[in-house]
Short mmCIF file of C-alpha atoms in Angstrom, two decimals:
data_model
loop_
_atom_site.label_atom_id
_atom_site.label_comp_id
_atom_site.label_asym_id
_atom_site.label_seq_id
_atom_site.Cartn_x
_atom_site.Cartn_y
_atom_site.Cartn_z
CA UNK A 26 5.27 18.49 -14.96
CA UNK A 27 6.10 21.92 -16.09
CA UNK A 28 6.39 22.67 -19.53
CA UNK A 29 9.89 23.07 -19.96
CA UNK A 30 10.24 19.82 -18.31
CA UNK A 31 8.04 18.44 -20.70
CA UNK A 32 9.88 20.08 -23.89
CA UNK A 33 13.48 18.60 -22.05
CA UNK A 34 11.80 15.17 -22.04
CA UNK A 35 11.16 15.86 -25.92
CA UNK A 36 14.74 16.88 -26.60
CA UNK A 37 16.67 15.01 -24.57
CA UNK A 38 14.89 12.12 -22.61
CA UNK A 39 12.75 10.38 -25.64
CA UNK A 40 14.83 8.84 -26.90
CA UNK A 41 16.31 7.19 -23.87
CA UNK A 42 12.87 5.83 -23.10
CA UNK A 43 12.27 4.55 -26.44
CA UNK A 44 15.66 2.53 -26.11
CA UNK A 45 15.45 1.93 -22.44
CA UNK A 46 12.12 -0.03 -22.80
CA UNK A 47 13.67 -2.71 -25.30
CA UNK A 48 16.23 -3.22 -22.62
CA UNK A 49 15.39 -6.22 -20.29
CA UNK A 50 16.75 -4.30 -16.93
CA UNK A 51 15.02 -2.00 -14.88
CA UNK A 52 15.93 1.34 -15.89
CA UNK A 53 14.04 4.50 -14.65
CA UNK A 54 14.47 8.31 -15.56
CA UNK A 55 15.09 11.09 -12.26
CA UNK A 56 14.88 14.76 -12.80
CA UNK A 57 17.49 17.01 -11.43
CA UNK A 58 16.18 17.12 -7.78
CA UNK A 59 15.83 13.43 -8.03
CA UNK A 60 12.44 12.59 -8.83
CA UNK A 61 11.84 9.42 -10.30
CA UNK A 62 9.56 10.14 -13.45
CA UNK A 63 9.46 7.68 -15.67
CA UNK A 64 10.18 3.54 -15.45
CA UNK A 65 11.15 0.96 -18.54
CA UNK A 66 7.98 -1.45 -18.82
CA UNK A 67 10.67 -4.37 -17.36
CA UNK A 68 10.91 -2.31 -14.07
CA UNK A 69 7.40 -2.03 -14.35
CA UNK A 70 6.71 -5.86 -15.22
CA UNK A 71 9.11 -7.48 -12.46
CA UNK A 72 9.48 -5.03 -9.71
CA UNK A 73 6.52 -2.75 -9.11
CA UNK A 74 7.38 -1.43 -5.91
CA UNK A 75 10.07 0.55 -7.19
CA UNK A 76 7.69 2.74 -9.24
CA UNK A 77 7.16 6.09 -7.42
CA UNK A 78 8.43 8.95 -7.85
CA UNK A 79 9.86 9.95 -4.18
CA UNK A 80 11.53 5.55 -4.95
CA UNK A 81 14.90 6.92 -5.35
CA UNK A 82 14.93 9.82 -2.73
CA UNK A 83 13.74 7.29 0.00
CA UNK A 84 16.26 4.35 -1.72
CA UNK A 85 19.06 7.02 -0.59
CA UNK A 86 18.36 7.66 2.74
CA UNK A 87 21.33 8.28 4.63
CA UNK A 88 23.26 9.51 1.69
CA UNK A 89 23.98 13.12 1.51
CA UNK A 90 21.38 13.91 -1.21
CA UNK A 91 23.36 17.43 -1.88
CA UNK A 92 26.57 15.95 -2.54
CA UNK A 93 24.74 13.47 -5.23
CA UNK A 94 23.92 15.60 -7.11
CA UNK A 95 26.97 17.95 -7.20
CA UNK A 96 28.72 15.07 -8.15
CA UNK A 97 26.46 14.52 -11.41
CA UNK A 98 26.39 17.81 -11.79
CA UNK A 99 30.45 18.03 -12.36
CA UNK A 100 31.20 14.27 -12.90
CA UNK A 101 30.42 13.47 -16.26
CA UNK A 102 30.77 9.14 -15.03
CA UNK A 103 28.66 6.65 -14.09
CA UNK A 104 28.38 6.03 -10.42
CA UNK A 105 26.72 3.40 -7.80
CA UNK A 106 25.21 3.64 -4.50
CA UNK A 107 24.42 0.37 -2.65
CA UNK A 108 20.69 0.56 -0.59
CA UNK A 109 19.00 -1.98 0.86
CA UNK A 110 15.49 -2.40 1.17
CA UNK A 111 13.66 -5.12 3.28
CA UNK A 112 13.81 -7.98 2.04
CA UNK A 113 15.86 -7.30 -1.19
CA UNK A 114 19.52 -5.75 -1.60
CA UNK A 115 19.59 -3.08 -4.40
CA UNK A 116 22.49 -1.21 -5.53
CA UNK A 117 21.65 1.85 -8.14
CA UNK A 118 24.19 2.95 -10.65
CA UNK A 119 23.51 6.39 -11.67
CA UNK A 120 24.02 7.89 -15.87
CA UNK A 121 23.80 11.51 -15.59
CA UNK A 122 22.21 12.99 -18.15
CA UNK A 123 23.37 16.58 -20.11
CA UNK A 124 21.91 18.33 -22.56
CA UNK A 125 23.44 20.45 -25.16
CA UNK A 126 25.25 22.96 -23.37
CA UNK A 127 26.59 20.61 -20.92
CA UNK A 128 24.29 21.42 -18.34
CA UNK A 129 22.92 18.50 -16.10
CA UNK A 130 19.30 17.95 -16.39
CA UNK A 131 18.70 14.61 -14.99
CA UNK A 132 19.50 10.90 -14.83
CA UNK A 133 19.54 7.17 -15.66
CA UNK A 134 19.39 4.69 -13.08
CA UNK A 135 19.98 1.68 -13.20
CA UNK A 136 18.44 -1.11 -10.48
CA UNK A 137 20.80 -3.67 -9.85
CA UNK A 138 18.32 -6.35 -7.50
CA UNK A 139 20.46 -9.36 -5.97
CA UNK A 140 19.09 -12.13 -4.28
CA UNK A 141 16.44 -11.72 -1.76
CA UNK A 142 16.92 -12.33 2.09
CA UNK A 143 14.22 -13.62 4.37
CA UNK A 144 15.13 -11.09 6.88
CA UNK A 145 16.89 -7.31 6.58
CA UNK A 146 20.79 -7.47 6.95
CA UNK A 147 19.79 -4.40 9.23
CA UNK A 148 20.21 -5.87 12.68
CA UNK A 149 17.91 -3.32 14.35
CA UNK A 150 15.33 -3.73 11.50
CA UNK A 151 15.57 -7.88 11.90
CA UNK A 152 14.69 -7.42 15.71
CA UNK A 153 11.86 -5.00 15.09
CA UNK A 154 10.60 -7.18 12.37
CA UNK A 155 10.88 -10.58 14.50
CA UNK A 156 9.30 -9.00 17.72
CA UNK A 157 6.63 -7.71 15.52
CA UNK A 158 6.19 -11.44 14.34
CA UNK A 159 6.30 -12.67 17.74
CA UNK A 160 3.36 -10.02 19.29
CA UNK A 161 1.60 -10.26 15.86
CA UNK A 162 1.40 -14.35 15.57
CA UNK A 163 2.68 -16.18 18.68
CA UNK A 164 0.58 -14.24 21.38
CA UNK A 165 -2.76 -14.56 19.54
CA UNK A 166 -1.37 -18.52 19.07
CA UNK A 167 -0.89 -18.86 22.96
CA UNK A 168 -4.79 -17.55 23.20
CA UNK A 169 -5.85 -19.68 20.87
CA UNK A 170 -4.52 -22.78 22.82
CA UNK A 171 -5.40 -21.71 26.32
CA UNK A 172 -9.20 -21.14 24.93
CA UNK A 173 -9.06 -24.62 23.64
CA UNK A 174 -8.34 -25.66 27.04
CA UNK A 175 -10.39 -23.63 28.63
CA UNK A 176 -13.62 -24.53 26.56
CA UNK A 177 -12.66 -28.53 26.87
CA UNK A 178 -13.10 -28.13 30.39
CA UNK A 179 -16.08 -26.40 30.84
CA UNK A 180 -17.81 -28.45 27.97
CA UNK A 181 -17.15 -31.00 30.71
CA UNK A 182 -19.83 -30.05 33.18
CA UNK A 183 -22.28 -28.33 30.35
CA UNK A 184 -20.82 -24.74 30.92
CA UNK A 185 -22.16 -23.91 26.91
CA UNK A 186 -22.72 -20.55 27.42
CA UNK A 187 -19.03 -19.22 28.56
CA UNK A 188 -18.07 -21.52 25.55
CA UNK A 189 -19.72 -19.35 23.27
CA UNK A 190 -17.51 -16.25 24.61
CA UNK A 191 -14.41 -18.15 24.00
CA UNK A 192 -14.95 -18.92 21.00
CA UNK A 193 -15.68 -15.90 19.56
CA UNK A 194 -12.48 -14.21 21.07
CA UNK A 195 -10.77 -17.68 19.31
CA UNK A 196 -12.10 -16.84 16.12
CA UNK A 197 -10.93 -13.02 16.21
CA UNK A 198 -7.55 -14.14 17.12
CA UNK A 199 -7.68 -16.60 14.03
CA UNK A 200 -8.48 -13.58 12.03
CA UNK A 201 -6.15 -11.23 13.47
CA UNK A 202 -3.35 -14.37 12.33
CA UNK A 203 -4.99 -14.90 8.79
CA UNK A 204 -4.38 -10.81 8.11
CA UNK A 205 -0.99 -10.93 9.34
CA UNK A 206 -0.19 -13.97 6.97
CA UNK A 207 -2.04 -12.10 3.75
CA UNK A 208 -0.30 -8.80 4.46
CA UNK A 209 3.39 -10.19 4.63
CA UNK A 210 2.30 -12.46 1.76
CA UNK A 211 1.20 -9.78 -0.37
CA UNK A 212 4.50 -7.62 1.08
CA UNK A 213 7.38 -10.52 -0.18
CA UNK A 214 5.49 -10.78 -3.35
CA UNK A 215 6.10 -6.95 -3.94
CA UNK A 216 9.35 -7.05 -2.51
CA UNK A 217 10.22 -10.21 -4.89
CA UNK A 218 8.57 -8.84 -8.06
CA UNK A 219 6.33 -11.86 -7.57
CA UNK A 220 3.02 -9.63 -7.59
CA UNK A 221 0.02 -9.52 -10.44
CA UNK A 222 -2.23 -7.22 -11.00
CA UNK A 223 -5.45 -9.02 -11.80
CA UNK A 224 -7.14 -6.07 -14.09
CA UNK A 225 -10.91 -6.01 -15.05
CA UNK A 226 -12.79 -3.17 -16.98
CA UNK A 227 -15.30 -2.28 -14.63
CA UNK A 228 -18.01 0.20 -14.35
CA UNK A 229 -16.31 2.49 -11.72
CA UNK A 230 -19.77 4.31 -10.14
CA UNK A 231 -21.70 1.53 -9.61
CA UNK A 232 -19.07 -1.03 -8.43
CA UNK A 233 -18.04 1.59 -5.48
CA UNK A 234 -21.48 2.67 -4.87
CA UNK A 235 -22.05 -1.00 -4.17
CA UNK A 236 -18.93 -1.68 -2.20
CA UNK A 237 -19.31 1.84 0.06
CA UNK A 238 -23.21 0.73 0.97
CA UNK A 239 -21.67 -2.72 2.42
CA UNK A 240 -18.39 -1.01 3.94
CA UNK A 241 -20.92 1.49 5.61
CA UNK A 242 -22.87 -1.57 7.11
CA UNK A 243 -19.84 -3.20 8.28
CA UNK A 244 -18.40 -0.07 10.19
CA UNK A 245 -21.33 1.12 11.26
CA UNK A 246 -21.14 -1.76 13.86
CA UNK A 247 -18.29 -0.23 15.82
CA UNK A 248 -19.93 3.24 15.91
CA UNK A 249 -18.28 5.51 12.87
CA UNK A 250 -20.32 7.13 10.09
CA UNK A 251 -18.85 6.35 6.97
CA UNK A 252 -19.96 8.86 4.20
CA UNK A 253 -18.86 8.76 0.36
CA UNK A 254 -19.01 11.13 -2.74
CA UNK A 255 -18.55 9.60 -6.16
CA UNK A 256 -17.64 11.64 -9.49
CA UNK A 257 -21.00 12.62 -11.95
CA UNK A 258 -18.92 11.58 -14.49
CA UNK A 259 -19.38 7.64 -15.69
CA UNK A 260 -16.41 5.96 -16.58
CA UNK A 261 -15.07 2.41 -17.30
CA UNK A 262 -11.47 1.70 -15.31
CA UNK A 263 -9.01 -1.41 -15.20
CA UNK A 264 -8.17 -2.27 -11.79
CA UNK A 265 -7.46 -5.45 -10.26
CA UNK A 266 -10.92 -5.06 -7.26
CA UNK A 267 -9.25 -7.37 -4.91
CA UNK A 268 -6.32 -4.62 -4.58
CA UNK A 269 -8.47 -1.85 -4.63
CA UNK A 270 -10.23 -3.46 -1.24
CA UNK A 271 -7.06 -4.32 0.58
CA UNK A 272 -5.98 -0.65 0.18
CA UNK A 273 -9.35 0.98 1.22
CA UNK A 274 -10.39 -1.31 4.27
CA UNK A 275 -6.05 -0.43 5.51
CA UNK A 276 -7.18 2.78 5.26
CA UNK A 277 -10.66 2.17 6.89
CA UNK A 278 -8.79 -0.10 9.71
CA UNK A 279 -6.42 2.63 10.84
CA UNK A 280 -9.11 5.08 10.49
CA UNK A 281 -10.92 2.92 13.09
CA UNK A 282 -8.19 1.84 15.18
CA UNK A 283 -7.50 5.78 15.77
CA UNK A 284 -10.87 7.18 16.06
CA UNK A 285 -11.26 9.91 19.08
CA UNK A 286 -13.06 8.17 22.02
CA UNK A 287 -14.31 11.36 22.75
CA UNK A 288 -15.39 12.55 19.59
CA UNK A 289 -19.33 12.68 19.30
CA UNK A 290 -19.86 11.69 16.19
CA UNK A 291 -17.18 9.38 14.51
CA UNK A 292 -16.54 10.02 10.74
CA UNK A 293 -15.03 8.76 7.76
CA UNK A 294 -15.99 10.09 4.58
CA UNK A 295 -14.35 9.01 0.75
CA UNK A 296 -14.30 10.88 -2.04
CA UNK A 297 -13.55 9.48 -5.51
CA UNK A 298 -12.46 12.74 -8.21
CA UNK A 299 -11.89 11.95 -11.58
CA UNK A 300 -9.40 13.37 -13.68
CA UNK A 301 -8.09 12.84 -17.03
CA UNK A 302 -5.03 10.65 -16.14
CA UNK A 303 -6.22 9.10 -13.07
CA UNK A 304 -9.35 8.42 -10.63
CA UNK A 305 -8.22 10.20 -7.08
CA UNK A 306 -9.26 8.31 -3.43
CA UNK A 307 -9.46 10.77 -0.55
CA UNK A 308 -10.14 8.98 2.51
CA UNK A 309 -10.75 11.16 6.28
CA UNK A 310 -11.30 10.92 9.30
CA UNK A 311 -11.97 12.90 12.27
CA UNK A 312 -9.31 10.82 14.46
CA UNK A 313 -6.82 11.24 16.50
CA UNK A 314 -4.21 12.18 14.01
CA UNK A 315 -0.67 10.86 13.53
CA UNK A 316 2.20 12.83 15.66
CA UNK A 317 4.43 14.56 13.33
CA UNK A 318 7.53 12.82 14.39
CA UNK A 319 6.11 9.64 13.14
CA UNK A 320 4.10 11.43 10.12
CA UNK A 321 7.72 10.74 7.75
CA UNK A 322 7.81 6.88 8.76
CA UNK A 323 4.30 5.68 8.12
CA UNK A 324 5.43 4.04 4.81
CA UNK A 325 8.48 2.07 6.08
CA UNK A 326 8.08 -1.26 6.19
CA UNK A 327 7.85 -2.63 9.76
CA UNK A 328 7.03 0.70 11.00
CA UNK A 329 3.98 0.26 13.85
CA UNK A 330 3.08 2.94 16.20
CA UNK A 331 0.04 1.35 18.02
CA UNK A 332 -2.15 2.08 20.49
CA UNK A 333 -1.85 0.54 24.17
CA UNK A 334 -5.48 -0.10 24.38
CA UNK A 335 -6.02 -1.90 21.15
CA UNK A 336 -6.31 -5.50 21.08
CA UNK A 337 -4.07 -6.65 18.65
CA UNK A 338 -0.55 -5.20 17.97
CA UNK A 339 0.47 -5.31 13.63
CA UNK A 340 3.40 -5.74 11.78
CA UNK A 341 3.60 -2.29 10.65
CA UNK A 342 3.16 -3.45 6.88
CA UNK A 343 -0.38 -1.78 5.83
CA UNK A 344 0.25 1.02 4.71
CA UNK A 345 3.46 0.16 3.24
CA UNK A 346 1.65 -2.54 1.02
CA UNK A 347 -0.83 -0.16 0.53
CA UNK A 348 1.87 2.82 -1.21
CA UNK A 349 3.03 -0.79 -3.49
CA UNK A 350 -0.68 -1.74 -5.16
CA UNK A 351 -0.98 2.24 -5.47
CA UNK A 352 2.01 2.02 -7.58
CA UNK A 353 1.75 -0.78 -8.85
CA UNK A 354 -1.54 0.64 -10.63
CA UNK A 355 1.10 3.77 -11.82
CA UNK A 356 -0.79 5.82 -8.72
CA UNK A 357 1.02 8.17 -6.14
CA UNK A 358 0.01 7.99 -2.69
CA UNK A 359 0.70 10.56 0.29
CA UNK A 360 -0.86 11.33 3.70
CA UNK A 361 -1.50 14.63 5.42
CA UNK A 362 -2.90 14.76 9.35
CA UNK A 363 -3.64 16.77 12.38
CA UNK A 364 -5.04 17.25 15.42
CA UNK A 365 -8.12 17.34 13.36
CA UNK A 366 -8.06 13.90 11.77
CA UNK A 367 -6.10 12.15 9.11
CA UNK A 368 -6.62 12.36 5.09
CA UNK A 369 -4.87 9.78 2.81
CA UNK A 370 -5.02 10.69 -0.56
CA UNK A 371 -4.02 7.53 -3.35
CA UNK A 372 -4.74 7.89 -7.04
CA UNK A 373 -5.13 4.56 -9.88
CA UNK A 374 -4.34 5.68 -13.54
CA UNK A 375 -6.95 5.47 -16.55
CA UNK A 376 -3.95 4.45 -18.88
CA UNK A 377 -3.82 1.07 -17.28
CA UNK A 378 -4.62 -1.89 -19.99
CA UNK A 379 -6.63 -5.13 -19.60
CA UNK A 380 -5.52 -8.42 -20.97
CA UNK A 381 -8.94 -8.13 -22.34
CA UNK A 382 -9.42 -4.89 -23.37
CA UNK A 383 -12.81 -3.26 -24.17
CA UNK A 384 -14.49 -6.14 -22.42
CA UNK A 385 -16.23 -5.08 -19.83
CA UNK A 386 -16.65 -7.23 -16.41
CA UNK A 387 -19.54 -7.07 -14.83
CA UNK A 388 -18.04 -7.52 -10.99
CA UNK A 389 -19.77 -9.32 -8.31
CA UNK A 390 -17.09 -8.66 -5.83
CA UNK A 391 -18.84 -6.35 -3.23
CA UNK A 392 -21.47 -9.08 -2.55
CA UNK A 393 -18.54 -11.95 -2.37
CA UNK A 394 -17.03 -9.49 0.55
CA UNK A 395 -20.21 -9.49 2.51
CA UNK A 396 -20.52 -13.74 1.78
CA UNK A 397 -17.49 -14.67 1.94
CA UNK A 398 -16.48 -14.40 5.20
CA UNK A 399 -12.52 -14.89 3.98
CA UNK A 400 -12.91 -12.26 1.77
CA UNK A 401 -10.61 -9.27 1.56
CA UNK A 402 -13.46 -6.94 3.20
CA UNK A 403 -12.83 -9.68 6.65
CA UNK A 404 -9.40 -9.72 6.70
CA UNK A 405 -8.44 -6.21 6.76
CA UNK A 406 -11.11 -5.05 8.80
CA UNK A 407 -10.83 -8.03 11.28
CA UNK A 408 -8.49 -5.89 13.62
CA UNK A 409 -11.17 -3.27 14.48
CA UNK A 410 -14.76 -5.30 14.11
CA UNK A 411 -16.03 -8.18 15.47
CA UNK A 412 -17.10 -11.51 13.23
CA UNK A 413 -19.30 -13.81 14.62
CA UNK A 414 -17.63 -17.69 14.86
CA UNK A 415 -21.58 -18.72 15.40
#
């Protein structure tokens, strides 16, 4: 923020916050371009994936975005405008917000969440969300059983060795259906306010330095290089680790799933910056890039652009779940590619506070991902690497 942003926040918006956060509704702050910039800890509390900053912009798509905010620039009233997000209707009520000369400098809104809906009211959305469903779970279903059938017969005259083929390609379709289950799952309990952020104080360094070495060994299977820098500096961070893994292996998964064949050397290197509000994630590649008509989409839920030669088709929900635990640790998350390769940058804040604070967890999780073989580290990456059933 600029500073005389910061000194209108001082004059005019403090006091709003202070108020707004005794208020059980979820109330956030936008500047006068719309930014969101600030949310009441109840917005924060029950619905998580309305904390970003570009929330509101993207909640008013198909509105004329002009006209908004000429009208709370010469409308001194209170006005709503109904959206609709997957999964939940939303209706925000706008407060414009003036300061002493009568000039507009912002606004209140005001989140009005009804009752949620299984599927979109959208009828195009509900079809692309059910045929993503159908590729996504029926068709690795319909594998599953013919395998079954297949292996019962040729157990009949001794035939082990085929067996053992089918049953590997059975167990990677089982996969692919577990991480279609676990991202939707963790998708309606965002959408829902249903989600928790299980925080521990961790020792940041070590605890990636740990889980890098083990995601190296796991993609080093399908033929990339994964590479990682980590900050000099030693700090202590609460995150919730489970969260942190099912937004780096989406990352690592797409990374894989559009790797150049003809590249020479595959690559994907992380770096982890450290600054004083937050601990910054850069993940690259040297892929195939995303097409710039599709660059503005990649965050809409139900959004897939696959490729034809890839085994299993998704439900366009990764990186969309990943852009809610990003938020939902107060981070910002954005995405810049070309023809060069992809970089997706995500940041986690250092104001975040454990129900147990100053207690530092000493976390095991990086070796539970390599034995557990249900583990978040499986799941994600089960799209793009092989797990043996034997």
């Amino acid at each position: 923020m600029t500073q005389d942003f910061n000194l209108l926040i001082e004059s005019y918006f403090q006091s709003i916050m202070d108020s707004s956060d005794l208020v059980p509704l979820p109330i956030a702050l936008v500047d006068e371009n719309l930014t969101q910039f600030w949310e009441n800890q109840y917005l924060k509390d029950r619905y998580p994936f309305l904390c970003s900053k570009d929330n509101v912009i993207s909640m008013m798509k198909g509105y004329d975005l002009s006209s908004v905010i000429l009208a709370m620039r010469t409308q001194d009233a209170s006005f709503s405008c109904p959206s609709r997000l997957p999964m939940v209707n939303t209706v925000l009520t706008f407060s414009p917000l003036y300061d002493d000369a009568h000039v507009w400098i912002g606004a209140a809104v005001h989140f009005s969440v009804s009752s949620s809906e299984l599927f979109p009211s959208d009828t195009n959305l509900s079809q692309k969300m059910l045929q993503n469903f159908n590729i996504a779970l029926r068709d690795p279903l319909g594998s599953i059983f013919s395998g079954i059938s297949t292996m019962a017969r040729r157990l009949e005259v001794e035939d082990i060795v085929s067996c053992e083929t089918l049953l590997q390609q059975l167990n990677q379709h089982c996969y692919h259906m577990l991480k279609s289950c676990s991202i939707l799952s963790e998708y309606t309990a965002y959408s829902n306010g249903l989600a928790e952020r299980n925080l521990k104080l961790i020792s940041l360094n070590p605890y990636l330095e740990d889980l890098f070495k083990h995601l190296q060994m796991v993609v080093r299977c399908v033929g990339i290089q994964l590479s990682f820098h980590l900050p000099s500096e030693q700090i202590d961070l609460n995150l919730d680790p489970d969260k942190l893994v099912i937004v780096l292996t989406c990352l690592l998964s797409n990374s894989i799933a559009f790797a150049d064949p003809d590249a020479e050397l595959k690559t994907i290197h992380i770096e982890v910056s450290v600054s004083k509000r937050s601990v910054r994630f850069v993940v690259s590649d040297n892929g195939l890039g995303i097409q710039s008509d599709v660059l503005p989409h990649v965050f809409e839920p139900y959004f897939t652009s696959s490729r034809e030669d890839l085994h299993f088709s998704h439900l366009g929900l990764g990186l969309t779940v990943c852009k809610m635990i990003v938020n939902h640790h107060d981070g910002d998350i954005s995405i810049f590619s070309s023809e060069k390769g992809t970089s997706v940058s995500f940041t986690i804040s250092r104001s975040l506070q454990s129900e147990y604070p100053g207690e530092l967890t000493f976390c095991d999780n990086p070796v539970e991902y390599i034995t557990n073989s249900y583990s978040p580290m499986y799941i994600y990456l089960s799209d793009v690497c092989e797990w043996s059933a034997i």
